[in-house]
Coordinates of C-alpha atoms in Angstrom, one line a residue:
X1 CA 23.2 22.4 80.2
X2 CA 21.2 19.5 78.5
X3 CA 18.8 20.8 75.8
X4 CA 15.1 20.7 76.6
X5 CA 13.0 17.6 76.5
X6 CA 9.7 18.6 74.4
X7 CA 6.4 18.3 76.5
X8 CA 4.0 16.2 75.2
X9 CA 0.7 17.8 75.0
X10 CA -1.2 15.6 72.8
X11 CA -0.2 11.6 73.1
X12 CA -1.6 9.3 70.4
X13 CA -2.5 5.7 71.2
X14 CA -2.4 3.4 68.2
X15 CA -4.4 0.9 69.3
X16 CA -7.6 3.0 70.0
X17 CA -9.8 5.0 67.9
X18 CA -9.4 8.8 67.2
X19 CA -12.2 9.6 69.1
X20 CA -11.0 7.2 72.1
X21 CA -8.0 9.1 72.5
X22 CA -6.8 10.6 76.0
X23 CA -7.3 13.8 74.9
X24 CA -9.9 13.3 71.7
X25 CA -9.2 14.1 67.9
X26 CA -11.2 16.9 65.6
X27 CA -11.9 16.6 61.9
X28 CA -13.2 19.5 61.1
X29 CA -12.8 23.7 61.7
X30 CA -14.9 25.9 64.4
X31 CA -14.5 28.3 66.9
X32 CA -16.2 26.3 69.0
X33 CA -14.4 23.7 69.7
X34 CA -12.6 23.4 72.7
X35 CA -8.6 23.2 73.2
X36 CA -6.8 20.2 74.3
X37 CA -3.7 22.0 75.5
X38 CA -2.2 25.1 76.4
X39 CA 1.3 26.1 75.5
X40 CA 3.7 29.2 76.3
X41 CA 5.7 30.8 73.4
X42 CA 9.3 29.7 73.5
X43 CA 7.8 26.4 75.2
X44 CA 8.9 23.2 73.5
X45 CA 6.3 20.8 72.9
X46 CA 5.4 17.4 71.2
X47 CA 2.3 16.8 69.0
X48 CA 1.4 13.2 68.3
X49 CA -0.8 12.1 65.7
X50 CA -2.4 9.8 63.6
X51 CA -2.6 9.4 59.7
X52 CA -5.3 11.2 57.9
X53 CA -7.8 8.6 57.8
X54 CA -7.3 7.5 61.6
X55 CA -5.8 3.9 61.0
X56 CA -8.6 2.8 58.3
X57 CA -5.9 2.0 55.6
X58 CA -4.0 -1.3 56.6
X59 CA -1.1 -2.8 55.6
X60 CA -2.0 -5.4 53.5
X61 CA -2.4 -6.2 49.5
X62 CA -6.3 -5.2 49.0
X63 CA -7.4 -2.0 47.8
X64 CA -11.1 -2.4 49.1
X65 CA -10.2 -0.3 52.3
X66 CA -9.7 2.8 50.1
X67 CA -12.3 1.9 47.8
X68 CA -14.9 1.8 50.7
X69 CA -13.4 4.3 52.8
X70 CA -15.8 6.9 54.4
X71 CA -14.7 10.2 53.4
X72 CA -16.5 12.1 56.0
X73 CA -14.1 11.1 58.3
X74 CA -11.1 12.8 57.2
X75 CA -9.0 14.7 58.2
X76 CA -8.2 13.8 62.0
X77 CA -6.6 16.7 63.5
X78 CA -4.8 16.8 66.9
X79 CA -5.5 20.2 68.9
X80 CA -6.8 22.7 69.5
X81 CA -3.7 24.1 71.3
X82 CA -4.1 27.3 72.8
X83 CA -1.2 29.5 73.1
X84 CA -0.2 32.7 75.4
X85 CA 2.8 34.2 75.9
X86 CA 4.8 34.2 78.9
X87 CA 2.8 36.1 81.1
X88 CA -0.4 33.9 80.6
X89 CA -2.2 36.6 78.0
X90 CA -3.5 34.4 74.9
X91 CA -2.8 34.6 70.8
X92 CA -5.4 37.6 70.2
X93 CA -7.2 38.1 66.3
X94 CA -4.9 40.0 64.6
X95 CA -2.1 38.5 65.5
X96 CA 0.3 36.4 63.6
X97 CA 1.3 32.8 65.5
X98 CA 5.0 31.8 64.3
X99 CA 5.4 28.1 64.7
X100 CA 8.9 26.6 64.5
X101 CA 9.0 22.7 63.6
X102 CA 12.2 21.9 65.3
X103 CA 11.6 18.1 64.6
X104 CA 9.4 15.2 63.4
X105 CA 9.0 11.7 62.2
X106 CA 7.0 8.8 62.0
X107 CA 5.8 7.6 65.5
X108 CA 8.1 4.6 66.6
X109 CA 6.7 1.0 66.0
X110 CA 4.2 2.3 63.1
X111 CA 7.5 3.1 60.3
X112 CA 5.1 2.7 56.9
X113 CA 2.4 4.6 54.5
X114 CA 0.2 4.6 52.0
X115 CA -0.3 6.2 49.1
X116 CA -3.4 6.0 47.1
X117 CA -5.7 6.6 44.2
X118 CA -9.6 6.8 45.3
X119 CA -12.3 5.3 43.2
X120 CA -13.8 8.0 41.3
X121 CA -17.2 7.6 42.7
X122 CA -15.4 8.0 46.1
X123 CA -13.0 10.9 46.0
X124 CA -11.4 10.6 43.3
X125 CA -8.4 13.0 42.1
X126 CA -6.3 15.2 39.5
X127 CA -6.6 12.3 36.8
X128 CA -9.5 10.6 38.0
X129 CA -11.1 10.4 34.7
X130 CA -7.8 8.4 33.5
X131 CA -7.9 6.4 36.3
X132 CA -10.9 5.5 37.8
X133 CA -9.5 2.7 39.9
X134 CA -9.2 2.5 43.5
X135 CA -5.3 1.4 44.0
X136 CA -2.8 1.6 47.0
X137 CA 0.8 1.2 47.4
X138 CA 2.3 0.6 50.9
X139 CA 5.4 1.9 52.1
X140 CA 8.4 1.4 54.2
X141 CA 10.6 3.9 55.8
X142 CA 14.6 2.8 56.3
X143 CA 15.7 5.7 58.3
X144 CA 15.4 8.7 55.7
X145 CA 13.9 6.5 52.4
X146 CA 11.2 5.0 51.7
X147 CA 10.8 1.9 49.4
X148 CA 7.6 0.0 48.2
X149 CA 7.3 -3.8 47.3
X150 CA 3.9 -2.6 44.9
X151 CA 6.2 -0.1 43.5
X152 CA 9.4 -1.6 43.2
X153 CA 12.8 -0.5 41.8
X154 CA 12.8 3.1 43.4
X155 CA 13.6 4.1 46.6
X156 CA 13.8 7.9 48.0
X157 CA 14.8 10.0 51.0
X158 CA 11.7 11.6 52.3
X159 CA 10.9 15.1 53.2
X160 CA 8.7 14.7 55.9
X161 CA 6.3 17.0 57.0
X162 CA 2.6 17.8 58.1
X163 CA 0.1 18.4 55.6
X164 CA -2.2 20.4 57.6
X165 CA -1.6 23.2 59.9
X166 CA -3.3 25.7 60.9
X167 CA -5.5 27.8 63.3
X168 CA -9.1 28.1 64.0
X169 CA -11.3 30.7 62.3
X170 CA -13.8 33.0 63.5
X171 CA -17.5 33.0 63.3
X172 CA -17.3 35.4 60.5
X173 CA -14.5 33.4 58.4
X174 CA -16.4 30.3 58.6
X175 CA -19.4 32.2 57.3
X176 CA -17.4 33.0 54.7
X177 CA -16.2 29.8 53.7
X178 CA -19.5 28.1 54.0
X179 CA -21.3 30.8 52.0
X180 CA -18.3 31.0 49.1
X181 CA -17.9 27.2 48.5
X182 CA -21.7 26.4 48.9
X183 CA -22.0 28.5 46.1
X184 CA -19.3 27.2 44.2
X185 CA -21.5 23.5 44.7
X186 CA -24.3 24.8 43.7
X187 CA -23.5 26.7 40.1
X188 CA -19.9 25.5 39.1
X189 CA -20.5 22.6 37.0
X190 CA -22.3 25.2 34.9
X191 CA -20.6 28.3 34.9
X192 CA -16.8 26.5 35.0
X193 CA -15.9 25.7 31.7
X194 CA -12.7 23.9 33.8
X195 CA -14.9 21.7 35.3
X196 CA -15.5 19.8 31.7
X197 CA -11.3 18.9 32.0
X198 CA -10.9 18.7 35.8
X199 CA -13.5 15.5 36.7
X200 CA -13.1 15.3 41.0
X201 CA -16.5 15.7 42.6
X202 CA -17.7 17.0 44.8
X203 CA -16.5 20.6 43.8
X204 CA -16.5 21.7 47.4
X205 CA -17.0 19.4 50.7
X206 CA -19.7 21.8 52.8
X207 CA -20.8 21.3 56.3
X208 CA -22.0 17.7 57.1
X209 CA -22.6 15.7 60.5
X210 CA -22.0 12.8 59.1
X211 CA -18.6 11.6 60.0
X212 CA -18.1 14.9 62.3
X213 CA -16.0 14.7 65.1
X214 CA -15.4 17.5 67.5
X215 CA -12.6 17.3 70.2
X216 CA -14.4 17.7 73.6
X217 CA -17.8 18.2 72.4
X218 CA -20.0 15.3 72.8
X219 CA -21.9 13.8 70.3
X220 CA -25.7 14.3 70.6
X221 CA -25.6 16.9 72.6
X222 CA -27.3 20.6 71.2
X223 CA -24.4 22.0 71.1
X224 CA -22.7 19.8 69.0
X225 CA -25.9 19.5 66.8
X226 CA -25.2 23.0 66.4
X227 CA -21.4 23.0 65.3
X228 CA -21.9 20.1 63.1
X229 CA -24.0 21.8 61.0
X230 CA -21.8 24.7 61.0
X231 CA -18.2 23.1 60.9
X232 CA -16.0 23.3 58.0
X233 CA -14.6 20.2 56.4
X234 CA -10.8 20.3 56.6
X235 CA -10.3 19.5 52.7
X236 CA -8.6 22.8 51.2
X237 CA -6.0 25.1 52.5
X238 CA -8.2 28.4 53.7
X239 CA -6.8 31.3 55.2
X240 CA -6.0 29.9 58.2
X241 CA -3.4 27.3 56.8
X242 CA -4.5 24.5 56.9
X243 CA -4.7 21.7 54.5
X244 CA -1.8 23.4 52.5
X245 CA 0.6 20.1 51.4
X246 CA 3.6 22.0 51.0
X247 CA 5.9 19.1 51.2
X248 CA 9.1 21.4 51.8
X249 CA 7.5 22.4 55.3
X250 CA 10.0 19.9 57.2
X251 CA 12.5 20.6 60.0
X252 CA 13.7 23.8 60.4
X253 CA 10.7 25.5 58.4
X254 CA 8.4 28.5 60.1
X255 CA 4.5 28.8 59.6
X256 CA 3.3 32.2 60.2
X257 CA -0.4 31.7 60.8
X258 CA -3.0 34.3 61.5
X259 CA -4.9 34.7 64.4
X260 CA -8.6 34.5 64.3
X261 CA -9.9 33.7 67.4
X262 CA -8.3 34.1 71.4
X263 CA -5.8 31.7 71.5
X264 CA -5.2 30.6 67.9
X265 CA -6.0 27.3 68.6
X266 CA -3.7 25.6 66.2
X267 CA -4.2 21.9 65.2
X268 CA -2.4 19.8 63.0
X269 CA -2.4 16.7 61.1
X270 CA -2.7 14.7 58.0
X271 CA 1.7 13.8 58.3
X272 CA 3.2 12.8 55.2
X273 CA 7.0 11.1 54.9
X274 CA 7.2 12.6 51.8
X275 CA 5.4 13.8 48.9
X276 CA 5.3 15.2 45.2
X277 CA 4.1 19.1 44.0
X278 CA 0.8 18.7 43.8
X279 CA 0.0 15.5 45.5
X280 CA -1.7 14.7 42.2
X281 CA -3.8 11.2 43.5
X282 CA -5.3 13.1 46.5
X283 CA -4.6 10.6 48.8
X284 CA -1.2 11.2 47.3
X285 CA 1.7 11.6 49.8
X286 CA 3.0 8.7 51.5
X287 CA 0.2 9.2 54.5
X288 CA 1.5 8.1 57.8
X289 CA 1.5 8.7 62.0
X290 CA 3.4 11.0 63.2
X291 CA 5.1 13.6 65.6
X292 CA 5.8 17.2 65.2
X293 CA 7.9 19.0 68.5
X294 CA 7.2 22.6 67.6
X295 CA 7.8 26.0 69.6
X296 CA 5.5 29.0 68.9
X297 CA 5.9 33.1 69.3
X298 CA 3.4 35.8 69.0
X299 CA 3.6 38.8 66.4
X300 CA 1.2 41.3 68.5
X301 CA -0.5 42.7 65.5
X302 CA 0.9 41.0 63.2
X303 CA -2.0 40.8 61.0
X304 CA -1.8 44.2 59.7
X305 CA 1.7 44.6 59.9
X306 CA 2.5 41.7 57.3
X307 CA -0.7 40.3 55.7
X308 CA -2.1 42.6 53.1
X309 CA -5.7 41.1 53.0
X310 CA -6.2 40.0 49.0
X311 CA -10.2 40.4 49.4
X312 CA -13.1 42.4 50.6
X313 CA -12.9 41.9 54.1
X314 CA -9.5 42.3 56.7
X315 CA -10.1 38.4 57.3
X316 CA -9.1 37.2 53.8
X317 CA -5.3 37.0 54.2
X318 CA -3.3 34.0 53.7
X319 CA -0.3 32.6 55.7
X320 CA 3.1 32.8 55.6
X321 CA 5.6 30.1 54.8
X322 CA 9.2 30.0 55.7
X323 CA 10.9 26.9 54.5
X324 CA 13.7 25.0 56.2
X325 CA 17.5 24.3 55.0
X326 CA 16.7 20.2 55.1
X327 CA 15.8 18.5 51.9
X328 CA 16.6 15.5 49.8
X329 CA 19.4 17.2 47.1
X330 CA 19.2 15.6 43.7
X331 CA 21.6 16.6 40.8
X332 CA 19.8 15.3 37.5
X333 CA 16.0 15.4 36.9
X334 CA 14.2 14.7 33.4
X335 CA 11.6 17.8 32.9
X336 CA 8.3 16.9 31.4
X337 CA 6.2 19.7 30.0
X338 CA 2.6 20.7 29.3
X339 CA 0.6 23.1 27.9
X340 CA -2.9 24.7 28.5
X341 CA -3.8 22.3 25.8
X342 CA -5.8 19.6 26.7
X343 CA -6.8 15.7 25.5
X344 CA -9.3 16.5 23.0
X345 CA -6.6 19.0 21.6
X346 CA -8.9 21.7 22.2
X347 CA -7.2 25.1 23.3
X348 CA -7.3 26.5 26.9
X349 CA -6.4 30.1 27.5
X350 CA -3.6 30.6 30.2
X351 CA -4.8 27.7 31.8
X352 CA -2.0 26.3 34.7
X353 CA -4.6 23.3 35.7
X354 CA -4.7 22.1 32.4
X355 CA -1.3 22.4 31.6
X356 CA -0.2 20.5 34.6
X357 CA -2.2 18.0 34.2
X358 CA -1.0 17.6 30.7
X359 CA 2.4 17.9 32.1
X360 CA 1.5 14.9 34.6
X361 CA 0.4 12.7 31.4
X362 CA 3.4 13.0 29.7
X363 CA 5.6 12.2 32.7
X364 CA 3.4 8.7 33.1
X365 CA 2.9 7.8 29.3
X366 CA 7.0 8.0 29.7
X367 CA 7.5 6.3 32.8
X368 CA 5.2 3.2 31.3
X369 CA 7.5 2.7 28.9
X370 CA 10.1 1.4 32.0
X371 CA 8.3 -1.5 33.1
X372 CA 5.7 0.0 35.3
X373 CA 1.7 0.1 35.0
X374 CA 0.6 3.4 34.3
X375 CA -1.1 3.4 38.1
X376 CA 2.4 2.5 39.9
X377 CA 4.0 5.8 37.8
X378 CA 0.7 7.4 38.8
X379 CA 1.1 6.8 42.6
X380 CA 5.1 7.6 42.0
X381 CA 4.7 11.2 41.3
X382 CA 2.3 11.7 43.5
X383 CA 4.5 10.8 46.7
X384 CA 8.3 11.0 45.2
X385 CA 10.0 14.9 45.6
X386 CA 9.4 15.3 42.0
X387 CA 9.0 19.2 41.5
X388 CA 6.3 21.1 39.5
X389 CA 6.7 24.4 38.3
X390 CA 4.6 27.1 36.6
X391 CA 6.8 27.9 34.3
X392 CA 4.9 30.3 32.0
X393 CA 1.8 32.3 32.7
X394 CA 2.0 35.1 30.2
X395 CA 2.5 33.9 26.7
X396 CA -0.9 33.8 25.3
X397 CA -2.7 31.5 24.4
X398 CA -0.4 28.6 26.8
X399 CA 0.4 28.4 30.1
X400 CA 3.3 25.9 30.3
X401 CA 4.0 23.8 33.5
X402 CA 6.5 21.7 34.3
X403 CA 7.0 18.6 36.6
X404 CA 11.0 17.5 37.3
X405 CA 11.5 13.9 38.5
X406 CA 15.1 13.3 40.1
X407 CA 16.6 10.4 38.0
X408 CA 18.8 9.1 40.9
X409 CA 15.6 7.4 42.8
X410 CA 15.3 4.7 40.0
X411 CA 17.5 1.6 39.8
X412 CA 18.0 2.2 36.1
X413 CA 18.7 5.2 33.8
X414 CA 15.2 6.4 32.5
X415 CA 16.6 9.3 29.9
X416 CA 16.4 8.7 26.6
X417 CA 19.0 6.4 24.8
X418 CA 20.4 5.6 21.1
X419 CA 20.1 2.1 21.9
X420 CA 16.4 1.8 22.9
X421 CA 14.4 1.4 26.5
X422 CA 16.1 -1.2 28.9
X423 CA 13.6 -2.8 32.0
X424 CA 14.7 -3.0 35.7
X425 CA 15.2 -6.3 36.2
X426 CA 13.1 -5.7 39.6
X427 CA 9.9 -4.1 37.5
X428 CA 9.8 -7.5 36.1
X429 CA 9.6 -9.6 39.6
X430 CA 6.4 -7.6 40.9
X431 CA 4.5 -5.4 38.6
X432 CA 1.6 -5.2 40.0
X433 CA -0.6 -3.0 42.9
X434 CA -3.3 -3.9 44.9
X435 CA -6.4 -2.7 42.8
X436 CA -10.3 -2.9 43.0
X437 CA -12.5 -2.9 39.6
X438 CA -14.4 0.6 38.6
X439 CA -18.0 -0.8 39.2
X440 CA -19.5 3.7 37.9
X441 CA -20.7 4.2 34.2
X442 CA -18.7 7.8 33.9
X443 CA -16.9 7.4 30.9
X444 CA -13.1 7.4 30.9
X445 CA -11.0 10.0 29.0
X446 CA -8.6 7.9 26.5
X447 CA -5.8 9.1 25.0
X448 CA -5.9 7.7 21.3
X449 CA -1.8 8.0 20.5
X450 CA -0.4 6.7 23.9
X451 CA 2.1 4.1 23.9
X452 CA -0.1 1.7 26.7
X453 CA -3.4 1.9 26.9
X454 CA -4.0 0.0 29.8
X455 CA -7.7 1.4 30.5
X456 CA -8.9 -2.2 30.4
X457 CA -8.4 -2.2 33.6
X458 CA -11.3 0.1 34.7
X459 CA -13.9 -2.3 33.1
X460 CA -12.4 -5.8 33.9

């Protein structure tokens, strides 16, 4: 017997815009809005989709398209998909929804990405305050790796995967949501003492119109006056999944989601060919089209048989991840370190943020010295399978974390040598990124004892 052909459920045209598709995209999170598609568990079905941003990034050499993108827009989501079992009853709340990626890829014809930094008036990212710049790197896929002409002398396999998954909430977890990260807006930048080392604004992205698109519901109409104002943005991982980035989520992997609303109404988007721990520049992973064929079950009850709610209310659970056996396998890395210490050499207690981040600037101060601008290793780790680890949380006053880059995706040896630092002769043909100029007056966090400070580059 020939194995099943998946169903598509959700096509994706290139050529038109999100909100001109067949069956129409959604970029942000409600009860509200309207599935696209019904499925039955043990059903195999395709899911098409487009990058985060909805085709506003080109391939070309300008950064001005990521300088000037709208951010309001993000992300585009296929779905919702509603799901029932075999005898037609829907996903109830309180279920779990297990979703199987049996496959995905780039969609044929549209084999590139992007990776980029924002400008920091305009989304900025981990080390915006070092890098203020908006920059882009384009990529191209050759079957499994990925190589860029802006970042040249690596290539890598890529562990593909989609960077948001997830299923709708409630009315009462959206409440939530809105209520916890408006307030986290409103007081943070005085009551976060990490908010004078951490410099990406705005602290939380709450409910706008702007930008909003919702599936089925028209725009202008009351009732999506009404969701708009209500939606949530689809910019953090919640409870439900979501925008989670966990780049080992690729073929083979499981999602156990909760179940919020009748139905589950699980979307997805935001597909990345591959991308580091962290996605340190934000628009970090190599962002591109995509496919997902998926099959889901239900777990009747599952809620309260496996999710042991970590908050005041049965709703604040998270999901479950179970991760494939496909992934790049590397046998040497170099291990940069850092500690909950940060630029100013002040001291941070027990601090992981800071002492990745500090682990992050050590990894690109080294890199520099290899022929590359500080931006190219910048844009690197945020979209190579380089692998960061908390390796310490208890030995006060230092957390210490870790990032591992695999050696093997450079075309020369970048350990440490006796005889000095040799350059890759292909560093040397193109060193340079598409870039725009930092036009803001925020001021830029220097490190006095690096080995290139290239910061000039913010003011020229």
């Amino acid at each position: 017997m020939a194995p099943p052909t998946p169903k598509l459920i959700v096509p994706i045209d290139l050529k038109k815009k999100p909100w001109q598709q067949k069956l129409p995209l959604h970029n942000r999170w409600h009860p509200e809005i309207p599935p696209v598609a019904e499925v039955k568990t043990g059903e195999l079905f395709r899911v098409e989709m487009v990058d985060w941003t909805g085709g506003a990034i080109i391939d070309d050499n300008s950064a001005l398209d990521i300088k000037n993108l709208d951010l309001s827009i993000v992300h585009y989501l296929s779905g919702p998909i509603r799901v029932v079992d075999t005898d037609g009853n829907p996903a109830k709340p309180g279920d779990l929804l297990s979703v199987e990626i049996c496959n995905l890829g780039p969609l044929p014809g549209d084999e590139w990405g992007f990776t980029a930094i924002f400008d920091r008036e305009n989304g900025g990212g981990f080390l915006t305050d070092h890098f203020p710049c908006a920059s882009k790197a384009i990529w191209y896929f050759e079957g499994i790796y990925a190589y860029s002409p802006h970042i040249p002398g690596v290539r890598f396999p890529g562990l593909t995967h989609p960077g948001i998954i997830g299923t709708a909430p409630s009315m009462e977890l959206l409440n939530i949501w809105n209520g916890r990260e408006r307030e986290l807006e409103e007081t943070g930048l005085q009551s976060l003492k990490l908010c004078e080392v951490l410099h990406s604004r705005p602290l939380a992205n709450l409910p706008s119109t702007k930008g909003c698109v919702l599936g089925k519901i028209k725009e202008g109409s009351p009732e999506w006056e009404t969701i708009a104002r209500e939606a949530a943005r689809t910019i953090p991982g919640r409870e439900n999944g979501g925008n989670c980035d966990i780049k080992n989520l690729s073929r083979g992997s499981k999602v156990y989601l909760p179940v919020f609303v009748e139905g589950a109404n699980l979307s997805t988007g935001d597909m990345h060919f591959s991308q580091g721990d962290g996605e340190v520049a934000f628009c970090g992973a190599i962002e591109m089209s995509g496919f997902l064929e998926l099959k889901c079950e239900i777990i009747r009850d599952g809620m309260k048989k496996y999710l042991t709610p970590m908050g005041p209310t049965p709703l604040h659970v998270n999901p479950i991840f179970e991760i494939g056996p496909v992934e790049p396998k590397f046998s040497e890395w170099l291990v940069f370190e850092g500690i909950s210490v940060d630029e100013s050499g002040r001291q941070h207690y027990l601090d992981a943020s800071v002492a990745y981040k500090r682990a992050v600037l050590n990894a690109i101060d080294y890199l520099s010295r290899f022929g590359y601008s500080k931006e190219q290793v910048y844009l690197l780790l945020s979209c190579c399978p380089c692998e960061g680890r908390i390796s310490g949380i208890v030995d006060a006053p230092n957390a210490v974390a870790t990032l591992a880059i695999p050696i093997a995706i450079f075309d020369q040896d970048i350990r440490p040598k006796i005889n000095g630092v040799p350059t890759g002769p292909r560093v040397v043909k193109n060193p340079g990124l598409p870039q725009c100029t930092y036009d803001g007056t925020l001021p830029i966090t220097k490190n006095p004892c690096a080995t290139q400070l290239d910061y000039h580059a913010a003011r020229s």
